[in-house]
Structure formats: structure tokens, C-alpha cells
Amino acid sequence: MDRVILAVESSCDESALALLAPGQGLTHELVSTQTELHRKHGGVVPDLASREHLTALPLLLRELLPHIAQQSITTIAVTRGPGLLPCLSMGLSFARALSLSFNAQLVGVNHLRAHVHSSFIALHSANPAQFIDMREALLPHLAMVVSGGNTLLVSLEKDLSMRVIARTVDDAAGEAFDKGARLLGLPYPGGALVEAKAEGGDPRRFSFPRGIPERADLRLSFSGLKTALRYQLEKMDDQAVAAAMSDICAGYQEAIIAQLESKFKAALETGNYRSAGLSGGVANNRTLRLRLERAAQSHSVHMLIAQPKHCGDNAGMIAFTAMADAKLPRGEQVIADPSLIVESV
Ligand code: KG4
């Protein structure tokens, strides 16, 4: 019987479970999202989120149980950080209980490293038996992780160690999308809505700041963007804003994407990368996917982009990382760490 990893994710406002058989890939993935619950608060409320995990995780397990031959579960993988402490603790308690009842070992996974690895999931699904060799040929790898809480450029080395080579100095790219959307009266989380409204808009009509201009400085910055949008909106009445919504969203989105693209290109030139990746919630953005794909092509670097279902928070990437990452903490060593950094496994 193939050994199977059962993964638990609960670092923020998604409760998720996944099953992965290393010889077959991900066989089942379930996500329960709390977006509606937090929308009226304009962001995630940690105590509400953790209470939701308490009810959602057992319901997801009940749905998964018919697909689990209990004796085949050898590993329970769980996100141990970074994330919201009450949410991480809820997932960890649940995972610990599962490891006792299935008599399986408990493995702790770093959520940020899982985002980096998520770009490789499709490669593994296509050919599980050859995965290790195929990945070896694609390292070192430059990963761009763009989400609501993080915006990072990470170098994944041949020995699977990771090094952050640049990060945002203020807001994350997803946060910039969400804050801009809020100023425009769009509901939280606003990234996908800004993208939809930007469709057909003229990105040149309104121009917004694009972070730190020096090419050699890989740091990103998005806080000036929302301030510029606020000043722009103050000059317009509601009718004018409504009439120009599509152009405003196109210009705002372009400022975020142009900055990500330019730092991604500059980072590609700093190392001898064989491949590059894009992941995290903002990686759902189709224009961003296309632009980074083209940028990688122009540098003759193979591009791996996480599938949409693996961009936002999900347990598939946690199961995959439990299989694919370097030596991970096990059993009693698995502790929740809300401020875990990329470099720690
Ligand atoms: O990784 P993720 O699901 O979780 C957090 O980090 O919280 O990322 C969520 C972020 C939100 O900021 C959301 O607005 C953004 O990803 N996002 C998008 C798109 N879809 C989600 N941003 C731009 N375009 C999209 N299509």
C-alpha cells in the first residue's frame, strides 16, 4: 500500500485538508473559505477565524474520510507558521489528534516555503517517478511569492535551502490591491475585483507610483500607491470615479504589476537561475502570470507558475512540501510559530 500524507492548513482564513500519495500526487483537496465572514470587517479577524477552523476542519475531515484507508496514512503534515497564532494553534491541535488516532508521524511545514514549492506541484503530478531528477535540473530557482501578507523574492538552492533576496519594505502586493479596492468602494478581498474592473481599461490614463526606481535595489514598496490613489480620488466626484473606474483600476493594477515585473527581471540577472516561479494569492492575476512568463522567456529561464487552486492558501501545497522539502520538524518538535521565516524549515 502506497504511503499517504494527510495535510492540514489553517494559518489564516482558509481551512483546508489534502491527501497526497507520493507515487500518485495529490488525490483529494478540500478548502473551506471564510471570506464572507470577514468581509464586513474589511480584513481577517483572528479570533473569528480560529473559531471557524474549529468547526470547519472536522466537517472537511468527515468529507474526506470515505477516501482514506486509515492504515495507509503515514504522515500528518500541518502548517506551523507563519500565520495568525490562534489559527495555527487550532490546526496544530487538530493535526496532533489525527496523528495519534491514525498512529502517523506529525510533520510541521513552513507556509512560506510551501508557497515557494507550490510552483513545482504540476511538475510532480505529471511525472511523480521522475520528479526529483526533473527538479534537480531546474535548480537554482527564483521564486516570486505574492500574497495578501507577503511579497518576496526567494532563491531556492540545489540543496533545497532558501534565501530571501528581496521583500517589500511596507505593504504586500495583495494588501495594495485590497487597500486600493477599499478606497474604490469594492469589497474585501479586492484583488480579483480590481483585475475584473481593469479589463478593457486604459492603464495610461491614470499613473501611479512604481516603488523604488533603482534597478539594482531589489526591494519592493507599495505604500505610496494607495496614498496616490487617495489623492486622485479626492480630486474626483463619485460620478467621475464611477465613469473612470475601469481606467483607474487598469492604472492601479499596472503600477503593481510593472513593479513586480521589473524587480523579477532584475533579480533574474543576479543569479544563475535555471527556473523561476510565481505563487501566492496575487499569482491568480492573469496579467501578472503572462508578464512574468514573458520576462522569464526573455531571460531563457523555464517558468513554473502555481495552478490557481494552489495560489491561495491550500493544504495541497502543505502535503507536497512535507514530501518535497528538506528535513522537517517532527513529533514534539512541531510547534506553532506565527513569525516563522523563509530560511527555517
Ligand atoms: O495567498 P492568499 O490567499 O492569502 C493571504 O496572504 O491572505 O492571498 C490573498 C491575496 C488578497 O490580497 C487578494 O486580493 C489577492 O491575493 N488576490 C489577487 C487576485 N486574486 C487574489 N490579487 C490580484 N489579482 C487577483 N486575481
Coordinates of C-alpha atoms and ligand atoms in Angstrom, one line a residue:
M1 CA 0.0 0.0 0.0
D2 CA 1.3 3.4 -1.0
R3 CA 2.1 5.7 1.9
V4 CA -0.2 8.7 2.1
I5 CA 0.3 12.2 3.6
L6 CA -2.8 13.9 5.1
A7 CA -2.2 17.7 5.3
V8 CA -3.9 20.4 7.4
E9 CA -3.8 24.2 6.7
S10 CA -5.3 26.8 8.9
S11 CA -2.8 29.7 9.1
C12 CA -5.3 32.5 8.2
D13 CA -8.9 32.4 6.9
E14 CA -8.9 29.2 4.9
S15 CA -9.4 25.7 6.5
A16 CA -8.0 23.1 4.2
L17 CA -7.2 19.3 4.0
A18 CA -5.4 17.4 1.3
L19 CA -4.3 13.8 0.6
L20 CA -1.1 13.1 -1.3
A21 CA 0.3 9.7 -2.3
P22 CA 3.9 10.4 -3.3
G23 CA 3.7 7.8 -6.1
Q24 CA 0.4 9.4 -7.5
G25 CA 0.3 13.0 -6.5
L26 CA -2.5 14.9 -4.8
T27 CA -5.6 12.8 -4.8
H28 CA -8.0 15.0 -2.8
E29 CA -8.0 18.6 -1.9
L30 CA -10.7 20.4 0.2
V31 CA -10.9 24.1 1.1
S32 CA -13.4 25.9 3.2
T33 CA -13.0 29.7 2.9
Q34 CA -14.2 32.3 5.4
T35 CA -14.1 35.3 3.1
E36 CA -17.8 36.1 3.7
L37 CA -17.4 36.1 7.4
H38 CA -14.5 38.6 7.4
R39 CA -15.8 40.8 4.5
K40 CA -17.9 43.1 6.8
H41 CA -14.8 43.8 8.9
G42 CA -12.7 44.7 5.9
G43 CA -10.0 42.1 6.9
V44 CA -9.4 38.9 8.8
V45 CA -10.4 38.9 12.5
P46 CA -8.1 36.3 14.2
D47 CA -10.5 35.2 16.9
L48 CA -13.4 34.7 14.5
A49 CA -11.1 32.9 12.1
S50 CA -9.8 30.4 14.7
R51 CA -13.4 29.7 15.8
E52 CA -14.3 28.9 12.2
H53 CA -11.4 26.5 11.9
L54 CA -12.7 24.6 14.9
T55 CA -16.0 23.9 13.1
A56 CA -14.7 23.7 9.5
L57 CA -11.8 21.2 9.9
P58 CA -13.9 18.3 11.4
L59 CA -16.5 18.9 8.6
L60 CA -13.8 18.7 5.9
L61 CA -12.4 15.5 7.6
R62 CA -15.9 13.9 7.5
E63 CA -16.0 14.6 3.8
L64 CA -12.5 13.1 3.3
L65 CA -12.9 10.0 5.5
P66 CA -14.6 7.8 2.8
H67 CA -11.4 8.3 0.7
I68 CA -9.0 7.4 3.4
A69 CA -7.7 3.9 4.1
Q70 CA -6.7 4.8 7.6
Q71 CA -3.8 2.4 7.9
S72 CA -2.2 3.9 4.7
I73 CA -1.8 7.4 6.4
T74 CA 1.8 7.5 7.5
T75 CA 2.2 11.3 7.9
I76 CA 0.1 14.2 9.1
A77 CA 1.5 17.4 7.8
V78 CA 0.5 20.7 9.3
T79 CA 1.3 24.4 8.8
R80 CA 3.2 25.5 11.8
G81 CA 3.8 29.2 10.7
P82 CA 3.9 31.9 9.8
G83 CA 0.3 33.0 10.3
L84 CA -2.2 34.0 13.0
L85 CA -1.3 32.3 16.3
P86 CA -4.9 31.3 17.3
C87 CA -5.5 29.8 13.8
L88 CA -2.2 28.0 13.7
S89 CA -2.8 26.6 17.2
M90 CA -6.2 25.3 16.1
G91 CA -4.8 23.5 13.1
L92 CA -1.9 22.1 15.1
S93 CA -4.2 20.6 17.9
F94 CA -6.3 19.1 15.2
A95 CA -3.3 17.6 13.4
R96 CA -1.8 16.3 16.6
A97 CA -5.1 14.5 17.4
L98 CA -5.1 13.0 13.9
S99 CA -1.5 11.8 14.3
L100 CA -2.5 10.0 17.5
S101 CA -5.6 8.4 16.1
F102 CA -4.0 7.3 12.8
N103 CA -0.8 6.4 14.5
A104 CA 1.0 8.6 12.0
Q105 CA 4.0 10.8 12.4
L106 CA 3.4 14.6 12.7
V107 CA 5.4 16.9 10.4
G108 CA 5.5 20.7 10.6
V109 CA 5.5 22.7 7.4
N110 CA 6.6 26.3 6.9
H111 CA 3.7 28.0 5.0
L112 CA 6.0 30.4 3.1
R113 CA 8.3 27.6 1.9
A114 CA 5.1 25.8 0.8
H115 CA 4.2 28.8 -1.4
V116 CA 7.7 28.5 -3.0
H117 CA 7.3 24.7 -3.6
S118 CA 3.7 25.1 -4.9
S119 CA 5.1 26.1 -8.3
F120 CA 6.5 22.6 -8.6
I121 CA 3.3 20.7 -7.9
A122 CA 2.2 20.4 -11.5
L123 CA 5.6 19.0 -12.5
H124 CA 5.3 16.3 -9.8
S125 CA 1.7 15.4 -10.8
A126 CA 2.8 15.0 -14.5
N127 CA 5.5 12.5 -13.6
P128 CA 5.8 11.5 -9.9
A129 CA 8.5 8.9 -10.6
Q130 CA 10.9 11.4 -12.3
F131 CA 10.2 14.4 -10.1
I132 CA 13.4 14.5 -8.1
D133 CA 15.6 14.4 -11.2
M134 CA 13.4 16.9 -13.0
R135 CA 13.5 19.4 -10.1
E136 CA 17.3 18.9 -9.8
A137 CA 17.6 20.2 -13.4
L138 CA 15.6 23.3 -12.5
L139 CA 17.6 24.4 -9.5
P140 CA 18.7 27.1 -8.6
H141 CA 15.2 28.6 -8.8
L142 CA 14.0 32.1 -8.3
A143 CA 10.6 32.3 -6.7
M144 CA 8.3 35.3 -6.5
V145 CA 5.7 34.8 -3.7
V146 CA 3.0 37.4 -3.8
S147 CA 0.1 37.2 -1.3
G148 CA -2.0 39.3 1.0
G149 CA 0.6 39.2 3.7
N150 CA 3.9 38.7 1.9
T151 CA 5.8 39.9 -1.2
L152 CA 9.1 38.1 -1.5
L153 CA 11.8 37.1 -4.0
V154 CA 13.4 33.8 -2.8
S155 CA 16.3 31.9 -4.1
L156 CA 15.8 28.1 -3.9
E157 CA 19.2 26.4 -4.0
K158 CA 20.3 23.0 -5.1
D159 CA 20.4 21.7 -1.6
L160 CA 16.8 23.0 -1.1
S161 CA 17.9 25.8 1.3
M162 CA 16.1 29.0 0.7
R163 CA 17.3 32.6 0.9
V164 CA 15.2 35.7 0.7
I165 CA 16.8 38.1 -1.8
A166 CA 14.2 40.9 -1.6
R167 CA 11.0 41.7 0.1
T168 CA 8.6 44.6 0.3
V169 CA 9.6 47.4 2.7
D170 CA 6.0 48.2 3.6
D171 CA 2.7 46.7 2.2
A172 CA 2.4 43.4 0.4
A173 CA 1.2 43.4 -3.2
G174 CA -2.1 41.8 -2.2
E175 CA -2.5 44.3 0.5
A176 CA -2.0 47.1 -2.1
F177 CA -4.7 45.5 -4.2
D178 CA -7.1 45.2 -1.2
K179 CA -6.4 48.7 0.1
G180 CA -6.9 50.2 -3.3
A181 CA -10.1 48.3 -3.8
R182 CA -11.4 49.6 -0.4
L183 CA -10.7 53.2 -1.5
L184 CA -12.7 52.4 -4.6
G185 CA -15.6 51.1 -2.6
L186 CA -15.0 47.4 -3.7
P187 CA -15.5 44.6 -1.1
Y188 CA -12.6 42.7 0.6
P189 CA -10.6 41.0 -0.7
G190 CA -10.3 43.3 -3.7
G191 CA -7.6 41.9 -5.9
A192 CA -9.7 39.8 -8.2
L193 CA -12.3 42.6 -8.4
V194 CA -9.7 45.2 -9.4
E195 CA -8.5 42.8 -12.0
A196 CA -12.0 42.3 -13.4
K197 CA -12.7 46.1 -13.4
A198 CA -9.3 46.8 -15.1
E199 CA -10.3 44.6 -18.1
G200 CA -10.6 46.9 -21.2
G201 CA -9.4 49.9 -19.2
D202 CA -6.7 52.3 -20.3
P203 CA -3.7 51.8 -17.9
R204 CA -2.0 55.0 -19.2
R205 CA -4.8 57.4 -18.2
F206 CA -4.0 57.4 -14.5
S207 CA -0.4 56.9 -13.5
F208 CA 0.6 55.6 -10.0
P209 CA 4.0 55.3 -8.3
R210 CA 6.0 52.2 -9.0
G211 CA 8.1 51.7 -5.9
I212 CA 11.9 52.1 -5.7
P213 CA 13.1 53.0 -9.1
E214 CA 16.8 52.0 -8.8
R215 CA 17.2 48.8 -10.8
A216 CA 20.0 47.4 -8.5
D217 CA 17.8 47.8 -5.4
L218 CA 15.5 44.8 -5.4
R219 CA 13.3 45.9 -2.5
L220 CA 9.7 46.5 -3.3
S221 CA 7.4 49.2 -2.0
F222 CA 3.6 49.6 -2.4
S223 CA 2.5 52.0 0.3
G224 CA 2.9 55.2 -1.8
L225 CA 0.4 53.7 -4.3
K226 CA -2.7 53.8 -2.2
T227 CA -1.8 57.3 -1.0
A228 CA -1.6 58.4 -4.6
L229 CA -4.9 56.7 -5.3
R230 CA -6.5 58.5 -2.4
Y231 CA -5.2 61.9 -3.6
Q232 CA -6.5 61.1 -7.1
L233 CA -10.0 60.1 -5.8
E234 CA -10.2 63.3 -3.7
K235 CA -10.0 65.3 -6.9
M236 CA -13.0 63.5 -8.4
D237 CA -16.7 63.3 -7.5
D238 CA -18.5 59.9 -7.2
Q239 CA -19.9 60.1 -10.7
A240 CA -16.5 60.8 -12.3
V241 CA -15.0 57.9 -10.3
A242 CA -17.7 55.5 -11.4
A243 CA -17.3 56.6 -15.1
A244 CA -13.5 56.2 -14.9
M245 CA -13.5 53.0 -12.7
S246 CA -12.1 50.8 -15.4
D247 CA -9.2 53.1 -16.3
I248 CA -8.4 53.8 -12.6
C249 CA -8.3 50.0 -11.9
A250 CA -6.2 49.4 -15.0
G251 CA -3.7 52.1 -14.0
Y252 CA -3.5 50.9 -10.4
Q253 CA -3.1 47.3 -11.4
E254 CA -0.4 48.2 -13.9
A255 CA 1.6 50.1 -11.2
I256 CA 1.7 46.9 -9.1
I257 CA 2.4 44.5 -11.9
A258 CA 5.1 46.8 -13.6
Q259 CA 6.9 46.9 -10.3
L260 CA 6.7 43.2 -9.7
E261 CA 7.9 42.5 -13.3
S262 CA 10.8 44.9 -13.1
K263 CA 12.2 43.6 -9.8
F264 CA 11.6 40.0 -11.0
K265 CA 13.7 40.7 -14.2
A266 CA 16.4 42.5 -12.2
A267 CA 16.6 39.5 -9.7
L268 CA 16.9 37.0 -12.6
E269 CA 20.1 38.9 -13.6
T270 CA 21.6 38.5 -10.2
G271 CA 21.9 34.7 -10.2
N272 CA 22.4 31.7 -12.5
Y273 CA 18.8 30.6 -12.2
R274 CA 17.6 27.6 -14.2
S275 CA 13.9 28.3 -13.5
A276 CA 11.6 30.8 -11.9
G277 CA 8.3 30.5 -10.1
L278 CA 5.2 32.6 -9.3
S279 CA 2.9 31.7 -6.4
G280 CA 0.6 33.2 -3.6
G281 CA -2.9 34.7 -3.9
V282 CA -1.9 37.5 -6.2
A283 CA -0.5 34.9 -8.7
N284 CA -4.1 34.4 -9.6
N285 CA -3.9 37.6 -11.6
R286 CA -3.8 36.7 -15.3
T287 CA -1.9 39.8 -16.4
L288 CA 0.8 39.2 -13.8
R289 CA 1.1 35.5 -14.9
L290 CA 1.5 36.5 -18.5
R291 CA 4.0 39.3 -17.9
L292 CA 6.3 37.1 -15.7
E293 CA 6.1 34.2 -18.1
R294 CA 7.3 36.6 -20.9
A295 CA 10.0 38.0 -18.6
A296 CA 11.3 34.5 -17.9
Q297 CA 11.2 33.6 -21.6
S298 CA 13.2 36.7 -22.5
H299 CA 15.9 35.5 -19.9
S300 CA 15.7 31.9 -21.3
V301 CA 14.6 30.7 -17.9
H302 CA 12.0 28.0 -17.5
M303 CA 8.8 29.4 -15.8
L304 CA 6.7 27.4 -13.3
I305 CA 3.5 29.1 -12.2
A306 CA 1.4 27.6 -9.4
Q307 CA -2.0 26.4 -10.6
P308 CA -4.8 28.7 -9.5
K309 CA -6.0 26.2 -6.9
H310 CA -2.5 26.3 -5.3
C311 CA -2.1 30.1 -5.3
G312 CA -4.3 31.0 -2.4
D313 CA -3.9 29.2 1.0
N314 CA -4.4 25.4 0.4
A315 CA -3.4 22.1 2.0
G316 CA -2.2 20.6 -1.3
M317 CA 1.0 22.7 -1.0
I318 CA 1.4 21.7 2.6
A319 CA 1.2 18.0 1.7
F320 CA 3.5 18.5 -1.2
T321 CA 6.1 20.3 0.9
A322 CA 6.0 17.6 3.6
M323 CA 7.2 15.3 0.8
A324 CA 9.5 17.7 -1.2
D325 CA 11.3 19.9 1.4
A326 CA 14.5 19.3 3.3
K327 CA 14.5 17.8 6.8
L328 CA 11.3 18.9 8.6
P329 CA 10.5 19.1 12.3
R330 CA 8.6 16.1 13.6
G331 CA 6.5 15.0 16.6
E332 CA 7.2 17.1 19.7
Q333 CA 9.4 19.4 17.7
V334 CA 6.4 20.7 15.8
I335 CA 5.4 24.0 17.4
A336 CA 3.3 26.9 16.1
D337 CA 5.5 29.9 15.2
P338 CA 3.5 32.9 13.9
S339 CA 6.6 34.7 12.7
L340 CA 8.5 31.8 11.1
I341 CA 10.9 33.0 8.5
V342 CA 11.6 31.5 5.0
E343 CA 15.0 30.3 5.9
S344 CA 13.8 27.9 8.6
V345 CA 12.3 24.6 7.6
Ligands
KG4_1 O1 -2.3 33.9 -0.5 P1 -3.6 34.5 -0.2 O2 -4.8 33.7 -0.5 O3 -3.7 34.8 1.4 C1 -3.2 35.8 2.1 O4 -2.0 36.1 2.0 O5 -4.0 36.3 2.9 O6 -3.7 35.9 -0.9 C2 -4.8 36.7 -0.9 C3 -4.5 37.9 -1.6 C4 -5.5 39.0 -1.4 O7 -4.8 40.2 -1.1 C5 -6.2 39.1 -2.7 O8 -6.8 40.4 -3.0 C6 -5.2 38.7 -3.7 O9 -4.5 37.7 -3.0 N1 -5.7 38.2 -5.0 C7 -5.5 38.9 -6.2 C8 -6.2 38.1 -7.1 N2 -6.8 37.1 -6.5 C9 -6.5 37.2 -5.2 N3 -4.8 40.0 -6.5 C10 -4.8 40.4 -7.8 N4 -5.4 39.7 -8.7 C11 -6.1 38.6 -8.5 N5 -6.8 38.0 -9.5

